[in-house]
Coordinates of C-alpha atoms in Angstrom, one line a residue:
M384 CA 29.0 -5.1 -6.7
N385 CA 26.2 -7.4 -7.8
P386 CA 25.4 -6.7 -11.5
T387 CA 21.9 -8.1 -11.1
K388 CA 20.9 -5.5 -8.5
Q389 CA 20.1 -1.8 -8.8
R390 CA 22.8 0.4 -7.3
V391 CA 21.5 2.9 -4.7
A392 CA 22.9 5.9 -3.1
I393 CA 21.5 7.7 0.0
V394 CA 22.1 11.4 0.4
G395 CA 21.6 12.4 4.1
S396 CA 22.6 9.1 5.4
T397 CA 23.4 10.5 8.9
G398 CA 19.8 11.6 9.4
Y399 CA 17.0 9.6 10.8
G400 CA 15.3 9.2 7.4
G401 CA 18.6 8.1 5.8
V402 CA 19.4 5.5 8.4
E403 CA 15.9 4.1 8.1
L404 CA 16.4 3.8 4.4
I405 CA 19.5 1.7 5.1
R406 CA 17.6 -0.5 7.6
F407 CA 15.0 -1.5 5.0
L408 CA 17.1 -1.5 1.8
Q409 CA 19.5 -4.0 3.5
H410 CA 16.7 -6.5 3.2
H411 CA 15.7 -5.6 -0.4
P412 CA 16.4 -8.4 -2.9
H413 CA 16.9 -6.2 -5.9
V414 CA 19.0 -3.4 -4.4
E415 CA 22.6 -2.9 -3.3
I416 CA 23.6 0.2 -1.3
T417 CA 26.8 1.4 -3.0
S418 CA 27.1 4.9 -1.6
V419 CA 26.1 6.6 1.7
I420 CA 26.5 10.4 1.5
S421 CA 26.8 13.2 4.0
A422 CA 27.9 16.8 3.3
S423 CA 29.0 17.3 6.9
S424 CA 30.7 13.9 7.7
S425 CA 32.3 12.7 4.4
G426 CA 35.3 10.5 4.9
S427 CA 34.3 9.1 8.2
P428 CA 33.0 5.5 8.6
M429 CA 29.3 5.1 8.7
S430 CA 29.6 3.2 11.9
D431 CA 31.1 6.3 13.6
Q432 CA 27.8 8.1 13.0
F433 CA 25.6 5.1 13.9
P434 CA 27.5 2.4 15.9
H435 CA 24.5 0.0 15.5
L436 CA 25.5 -0.3 11.8
G437 CA 28.9 -1.8 12.6
G438 CA 29.3 -4.9 10.5
V439 CA 26.2 -4.0 8.5
I440 CA 27.4 -1.0 6.5
D441 CA 31.2 -1.1 6.4
M442 CA 31.8 1.9 4.2
D443 CA 32.9 5.5 4.6
L444 CA 30.6 8.3 3.9
D445 CA 31.0 10.0 0.5
G446 CA 30.7 13.7 -0.1
V447 CA 28.1 15.4 -2.2
D448 CA 29.3 15.1 -5.8
A449 CA 26.7 14.2 -8.5
I450 CA 29.2 13.0 -11.1
A451 CA 31.0 10.7 -8.5
T452 CA 27.6 9.4 -7.3
A453 CA 26.5 8.6 -10.9
A454 CA 29.6 6.5 -11.3
K455 CA 28.6 4.4 -8.3
A456 CA 24.8 4.3 -8.4
D457 CA 21.7 4.2 -10.6
I458 CA 19.2 5.6 -8.2
V459 CA 19.6 8.2 -5.4
F460 CA 17.4 8.9 -2.4
T461 CA 17.7 12.5 -1.2
A462 CA 16.9 12.5 2.5
T463 CA 17.8 16.2 3.0
P464 CA 16.2 19.2 4.5
S465 CA 13.9 21.4 2.4
G466 CA 15.9 24.0 0.6
V467 CA 18.8 21.6 0.0
S468 CA 17.1 19.2 -2.4
S469 CA 16.0 21.9 -4.7
T470 CA 19.7 22.5 -5.5
L471 CA 21.0 18.9 -5.4
V472 CA 18.2 17.1 -7.2
P473 CA 18.7 18.8 -10.6
Q474 CA 22.4 18.0 -10.4
Y475 CA 21.7 14.3 -9.9
L476 CA 19.1 14.3 -12.7
E477 CA 21.5 15.9 -15.1
A478 CA 24.1 13.3 -14.1
G479 CA 21.7 10.6 -15.3
L480 CA 20.4 9.3 -12.0
K481 CA 16.8 8.6 -11.0
V482 CA 15.8 10.5 -7.9
I483 CA 13.4 9.8 -5.0
D484 CA 13.3 13.0 -2.9
L485 CA 12.2 12.9 0.7
S486 CA 12.2 16.6 1.3
G487 CA 9.3 19.0 0.6
D488 CA 11.0 20.8 -2.3
F489 CA 9.1 19.1 -5.2
R490 CA 5.7 18.4 -3.6
L491 CA 3.9 21.6 -4.4
K492 CA 3.3 22.4 -8.0
D493 CA 3.0 26.2 -7.6
S494 CA 6.4 27.8 -7.0
S495 CA 4.9 30.9 -5.3
T496 CA 3.0 28.7 -2.8
Y497 CA 6.2 26.8 -2.0
E498 CA 8.1 30.0 -1.3
Q499 CA 5.3 31.3 0.8
W500 CA 5.1 28.3 3.1
Y501 CA 8.7 27.0 3.0
K502 CA 10.6 30.3 3.0
H503 CA 13.0 29.1 0.3
D504 CA 13.5 29.8 -3.4
A505 CA 11.5 27.2 -5.3
P506 CA 13.1 24.8 -7.8
A507 CA 12.7 25.6 -11.5
D508 CA 9.1 25.2 -12.7
H509 CA 10.0 22.4 -15.2
Y510 CA 11.3 20.3 -12.3
L511 CA 8.1 20.9 -10.3
A512 CA 6.1 19.9 -13.3
E513 CA 8.1 16.8 -13.9
A514 CA 8.1 15.5 -10.3
V515 CA 5.5 12.9 -9.6
Y516 CA 3.9 13.1 -6.2
G517 CA 4.4 9.6 -4.8
L518 CA 1.5 9.0 -2.5
C519 CA 1.5 5.3 -3.3
E520 CA -2.1 4.4 -2.5
Q521 CA -3.2 7.2 -4.8
K522 CA -0.5 7.7 -7.4
G523 CA 1.3 4.4 -7.3
N524 CA 0.8 3.6 -11.0
D525 CA 2.0 7.1 -12.1
V526 CA 5.5 6.7 -10.8
Q527 CA 6.5 3.7 -13.0
D528 CA 9.4 4.6 -15.3
Q529 CA 9.6 8.1 -14.0
R530 CA 13.0 9.7 -13.0
L531 CA 11.9 12.1 -10.3
I532 CA 9.5 11.1 -7.5
S533 CA 8.6 13.5 -4.7
N534 CA 7.9 11.5 -1.5
P535 CA 4.9 12.9 0.5
G536 CA 5.3 14.4 3.9
C537 CA 4.7 12.4 7.1
Y538 CA 1.7 14.4 8.3
P539 CA 0.1 14.5 4.8
T540 CA 0.5 10.7 4.4
A541 CA -1.4 9.9 7.6
T542 CA -4.0 12.6 6.9
L543 CA -4.6 12.0 3.2
L544 CA -4.9 8.2 3.5
A545 CA -7.6 8.8 6.1
L546 CA -9.5 11.4 4.2
M547 CA -9.3 10.6 0.5
P548 CA -11.9 7.7 0.3
G549 CA -14.5 9.7 2.2
V550 CA -13.9 12.9 0.3
E551 CA -13.9 11.1 -3.1
A552 CA -17.1 9.3 -2.3
G553 CA -18.8 12.6 -1.4
W554 CA -19.4 11.4 2.2
I555 CA -17.4 14.3 3.7
D556 CA -18.3 18.0 3.6
H557 CA -14.8 19.1 2.7
S558 CA -15.4 22.6 3.9
S559 CA -15.7 21.2 7.5
I560 CA -12.4 19.3 7.8
I561 CA -10.4 19.8 11.0
I562 CA -7.1 17.8 11.4
D563 CA -5.5 17.4 14.8
A564 CA -2.0 15.9 14.3
K565 CA 0.5 14.6 16.8
S566 CA 4.1 13.5 16.2
G567 CA 7.0 12.0 18.0
V568 CA 10.2 14.1 18.2
S569 CA 12.1 12.1 15.6
G570 CA 10.1 14.1 13.1
A571 CA 12.2 17.2 14.1
G572 CA 15.3 15.5 12.8
R573 CA 18.6 14.5 14.5
G574 CA 19.9 18.0 15.2
T575 CA 19.6 19.3 18.7
S576 CA 17.3 22.2 19.4
L577 CA 14.9 23.4 22.1
T578 CA 12.2 21.6 20.0
S579 CA 13.7 18.2 20.8
H580 CA 15.8 18.9 23.9
Y581 CA 15.0 16.2 26.5
A582 CA 14.3 18.7 29.3
E583 CA 11.9 20.5 27.0
M584 CA 10.0 17.5 25.8
N585 CA 10.0 15.0 28.6
E586 CA 6.7 14.9 30.4
N587 CA 5.5 17.7 28.1
F588 CA 3.1 18.0 25.2
K589 CA 3.1 21.2 23.1
A590 CA 1.5 22.7 20.0
Y591 CA 3.6 24.3 17.3
K592 CA 3.2 26.1 13.9
L593 CA -0.5 26.4 14.4
N594 CA -2.2 27.3 11.1
K595 CA 1.3 27.8 9.6
H596 CA 2.7 24.3 9.1
Q597 CA 4.3 23.8 5.7
H598 CA 2.3 20.6 5.1
I599 CA -1.0 22.5 5.0
P600 CA -0.8 23.4 1.2
E601 CA 0.3 19.8 0.4
I602 CA -2.8 18.4 2.0
E603 CA -5.0 21.0 0.4
Q604 CA -3.4 20.4 -3.0
V605 CA -4.2 16.7 -3.0
L606 CA -7.7 17.0 -1.6
S607 CA -8.5 19.8 -4.1
G608 CA -7.3 17.4 -6.9
V609 CA -9.7 14.7 -5.5
T610 CA -12.7 17.1 -5.4
G611 CA -12.0 19.2 -8.4
E612 CA -12.5 22.4 -6.4
P613 CA -10.5 24.3 -3.8
V614 CA -10.3 22.6 -0.4
V615 CA -9.2 24.5 2.7
V616 CA -8.5 22.7 6.0
T617 CA -7.8 23.5 9.6
F618 CA -4.6 21.8 10.6
S619 CA -3.0 21.8 14.0
T620 CA 0.2 20.0 15.1
Q621 CA 1.6 18.9 18.4
L622 CA 4.8 17.2 19.6
V623 CA 4.4 14.4 22.1
P624 CA 7.3 12.9 24.2
M625 CA 7.8 9.7 22.2
T626 CA 10.4 8.9 19.6
R627 CA 8.3 7.5 16.7
G628 CA 4.8 7.8 15.5
I629 CA 2.1 10.1 14.1
M630 CA -1.5 10.1 15.0
T631 CA -3.9 12.3 13.0
T632 CA -7.4 12.7 14.3
M633 CA -9.8 14.2 11.8
Y634 CA -13.3 15.6 12.3
A635 CA -15.7 16.4 9.5
T636 CA -19.4 16.8 8.8
I637 CA -21.0 13.8 7.2
K638 CA -22.9 14.2 3.9
G639 CA -25.8 11.7 3.8
Q640 CA -26.6 8.9 6.2
H641 CA -23.6 6.6 6.8
N642 CA -23.0 4.5 9.9
E643 CA -19.6 3.3 11.2
Q644 CA -19.9 0.0 9.3
D645 CA -20.6 1.9 6.1
W646 CA -17.4 3.8 6.5
I647 CA -15.4 0.6 7.3
D648 CA -16.8 -1.1 4.2
L649 CA -16.1 1.9 2.0
Y650 CA -12.5 2.1 3.1
R651 CA -11.9 -1.6 2.9
E652 CA -13.1 -1.6 -0.7
Y653 CA -11.1 1.5 -1.6
Y654 CA -7.9 0.0 -0.2
R655 CA -8.7 -3.6 -1.1
D656 CA -5.4 -4.1 -3.1
R657 CA -3.3 -1.9 -0.9
P658 CA -1.1 -4.1 1.3
F659 CA -0.1 -1.5 3.8
I660 CA -3.5 0.0 4.7
R661 CA -5.3 -1.7 7.6
I662 CA -8.9 -0.7 8.4
R663 CA -10.0 -1.4 12.0
K664 CA -13.2 -3.1 12.9
Q665 CA -16.1 -1.1 14.5
G666 CA -15.2 0.2 18.0
N667 CA -11.5 -0.4 17.5
W668 CA -9.1 2.5 17.1
P669 CA -5.4 2.3 16.3
S670 CA -2.4 3.5 18.4
T671 CA 1.0 4.5 17.3
K672 CA 2.8 1.6 18.9
E673 CA 0.8 -0.8 16.8
V674 CA 2.5 0.4 13.6
A675 CA 6.0 1.3 15.0
G676 CA 8.9 0.3 12.8
S677 CA 6.6 -0.8 10.0
N678 CA 5.2 0.6 6.8
Y679 CA 1.5 0.2 7.8
C680 CA -1.1 2.9 8.1
D681 CA -4.0 1.9 10.4
I682 CA -7.3 3.7 10.3
G683 CA -10.4 3.6 12.6
F684 CA -13.8 5.5 12.7
A685 CA -16.3 6.8 15.1
V686 CA -19.6 8.3 13.9
D687 CA -21.3 10.8 16.2
E688 CA -25.0 10.7 15.3
R689 CA -25.7 13.5 17.7
T690 CA -23.6 16.0 15.8
G691 CA -23.6 14.4 12.4
R692 CA -19.8 14.3 12.3
I693 CA -17.2 11.6 11.6
T694 CA -14.1 11.1 13.6
I695 CA -11.3 9.3 11.7
V696 CA -8.1 8.2 13.5
S697 CA -5.0 7.4 11.4
V698 CA -1.6 6.2 12.7
I699 CA 1.8 5.7 11.0
D700 CA 5.4 5.5 11.9
N701 CA 6.7 8.9 10.7
L702 CA 10.1 7.5 9.8
V703 CA 8.7 4.6 7.8
K704 CA 5.3 5.1 6.1
G705 CA 5.9 8.8 6.6
A706 CA 9.4 8.7 5.0
A707 CA 11.7 5.8 4.2
G708 CA 9.1 3.0 3.8
Q709 CA 7.0 5.0 1.4
A710 CA 10.1 6.0 -0.5
I711 CA 10.9 2.3 -1.0
Q712 CA 7.3 1.7 -2.1
N713 CA 7.9 4.3 -4.7
L714 CA 11.2 2.7 -5.7
N715 CA 9.4 -0.6 -6.2
R716 CA 6.6 0.9 -8.3
M717 CA 9.1 3.0 -10.3
M718 CA 11.0 -0.1 -11.2
G719 CA 7.9 -2.3 -11.8
W720 CA 8.7 -4.5 -8.9
E721 CA 6.3 -6.1 -6.3
E722 CA 5.2 -3.2 -4.1
T723 CA 6.1 -4.9 -0.8
L724 CA 9.7 -5.9 -1.6
G725 CA 12.0 -5.0 1.3
L726 CA 9.0 -3.7 3.4
K727 CA 7.5 -6.8 5.0
M728 CA 8.5 -5.8 8.6
V729 CA 6.1 -6.7 11.4
P730 CA 5.6 -3.7 13.8
V731 CA 7.8 -3.7 16.8
Y732 CA 5.6 -4.3 19.9
P733 CA 5.6 -3.5 22.7

């Protein structure tokens, strides 16, 4: 162990979010991975689960034990399904660890709203109050020196980064927002199901959870905080037959007279010091492959003068900016480090 580095544990190391954390943290100058954890595969070598990690992570998977983890690590990432983190995170906090949670269990501040949308018992209210929502480009300074950070969802990250500047500036009629979101199948996790079965998804394109997706209240919570009044959105989701990537296409009525260059200038100024937001020039719209494997969010605009509406296109890699990459951004800000440490990966193209 290197005494000059922070010791990190990853719960849920055999999932896609967990293994993506490993890929990036291996390149982080201030971090050493000291424990990889899996409730279902403890005792087996990490390379048995992911052969591509042979010679990279030569350690066995640990079981879920907060006290044992605290003896090995200073910080823990919980890349677990919703309903699991709500039980595990308090144990890690009480053991003295700092926690960055990638599930949805601590994102919503109202416990009854959480239970309505997630269909699980909510964590205790004092943990919900303590958790800092870690949307880095909005709340980055709030996470420093905190012990519990709730990493945003993948769909909300792509959506909120594309909407916040326009909503905050008063250029968007927030009662008119429609969000059309598409994701690759890795967002469904590593487990097999009809949702991600090859024969079901290959050459197919299907909607799911229409008007019922658990990320709806997360998006509304943040936008309501920006406007100071309740915001309700229409949000639809579709799975597309690709592995990685999210594209959210948003439509809203424009307030005032603002052309495409005005929107570009507004967003470039808003994100001027944010290294992972790239605003496209006029007439240029992003695609998912242009951010694949990276922590970038690319955003483009189209103004429809005929209807008075704005179309905003936002793309991210759901496993990186939508999960592991943003979690590492939060780690960097929590520790007071340079925000881009460990994250300077060029997108994988083609």
